[in-house]
Amino acid sequence: MTFLLSIVILGGGIWLSSRANNTDCLKFLQWPLIVIGASIMVVSLAGFAGACYRNTFLMWLYLFVMFFIIAALIGFIIFAYAVTDKGSGRPVMNKAYLEYYLPDYSGWLRDRVVDEGYWAKISSCIRDSKTCSKMGRSFNGVPETYDMFSMRKLSPIESGCCKPPTDCGYVYVNETLWNPGGGLVGSDLDCSRWSNDQQMLCYQCDSCKAGVLGGLKKSWRKVSVINIVVLILLVIFYVIGCAAFRNNKKIDNDEPYGEARMTKAQPSWIHL
Ligand SMILES: *[C@@H]1O[C@H](CO)[C@@H](O)[C@H](O)[C@H]1NC(C)=O
């Protein structure tokens, strides 16, 4: 059972890393999950062998290592919640999408994303992912209208990185092309960072950094739900494993003859 659970955890880690290359653009956060999943997998095999061959040492090893893995998983779940604790998108008047503001976020992950060298990597990853150019929708060659665009639900990165903040007052041409209107452009620094150069867009905007943080929060929360379910199941199996271990030892101590084991009316699932 723990072996099957390890597949679920590994799946979560691999899902995160596929997102890391496509949408989230942060490439280190999935590793703890992959390491935890892989260790559960290896240790479960040891436990399985220990149960099958009634090898007390292997079962002892299984329980001992699994204890630390469960502790690591708890630590990881707390960490995942702590780093993605604060911040969410803000609703905008008459828009279906949310907008993202950097001051809404704080903490270790924010510092990491804002760091100049690191941001250069993340922003070029977003550019390479073509998230913004994939946003375009046209009908018979004509880009969707502003009203239609306003009704769309955008992902945090699409909202933060691919268009200027609404407050700036830019005039919509298509999803990634916005002209300064007749009026003044807003005073927000992001307004001057916006560029119609399709390689630049709002990749240097604070809203883009906030969008990355908002996107991470979403995918991390999803993974955390899976992790919590897995944790509960792991603890249940751990308790069953402890019972089986005690049972193994008891049989070893009580019955010196191998044959007696076979004949004893002991439900066989207990050993597993
Ligand atoms: C918006 O128009 C520009 C200029 O024609 C084009 O380069 C860009 O790809 C368009 N954006 C989208 C999302 O289609």
XYZ file of N, CA, C and O and ligand atoms in Angstrom, residues 132-133 135-136 174-177 198, ligand 1:
50
model
N 2.091 33.808 -23.310
C 1.378 35.003 -23.744
C 0.895 34.916 -25.184
O -0.225 35.296 -25.487
N 1.740 34.377 -26.051
C 1.289 34.350 -27.447
C 0.184 33.313 -27.642
O -0.632 33.443 -28.555
N -2.187 33.059 -25.774
C -3.400 33.650 -25.207
C -4.332 34.197 -26.273
O -5.501 34.431 -26.030
N -3.773 34.434 -27.465
C -4.544 35.094 -28.510
C -5.738 34.286 -28.969
O -5.659 33.075 -29.125
N -5.012 44.003 -29.145
C -5.283 42.573 -28.964
C -4.741 42.191 -27.583
O -4.296 43.059 -26.830
N -4.739 40.881 -27.274
C -4.417 40.450 -25.910
C -3.061 40.980 -25.442
O -2.872 41.279 -24.261
N -2.114 41.061 -26.377
C -0.756 41.448 -25.972
C -0.305 42.733 -26.655
O 0.903 42.983 -26.775
N -1.245 43.506 -27.139
C -0.918 44.776 -27.795
C -1.842 45.850 -27.237
O -3.058 45.775 -27.441
N 6.756 42.137 -28.471
C 6.192 40.845 -28.045
C 7.202 39.995 -27.263
O 6.832 38.986 -26.666
C -1.216 41.090 -31.205
O -0.810 41.770 -32.363
C 0.606 41.773 -32.575
C 0.886 42.683 -33.783
O 0.080 42.319 -34.873
C 1.081 40.359 -32.797
O 2.479 40.348 -32.990
C 0.716 39.528 -31.584
O 1.067 38.177 -31.805
C -0.779 39.639 -31.275
N -1.017 38.998 -30.004
C -1.653 37.837 -29.874
C -1.786 37.293 -28.521
O -2.094 37.247 -30.829
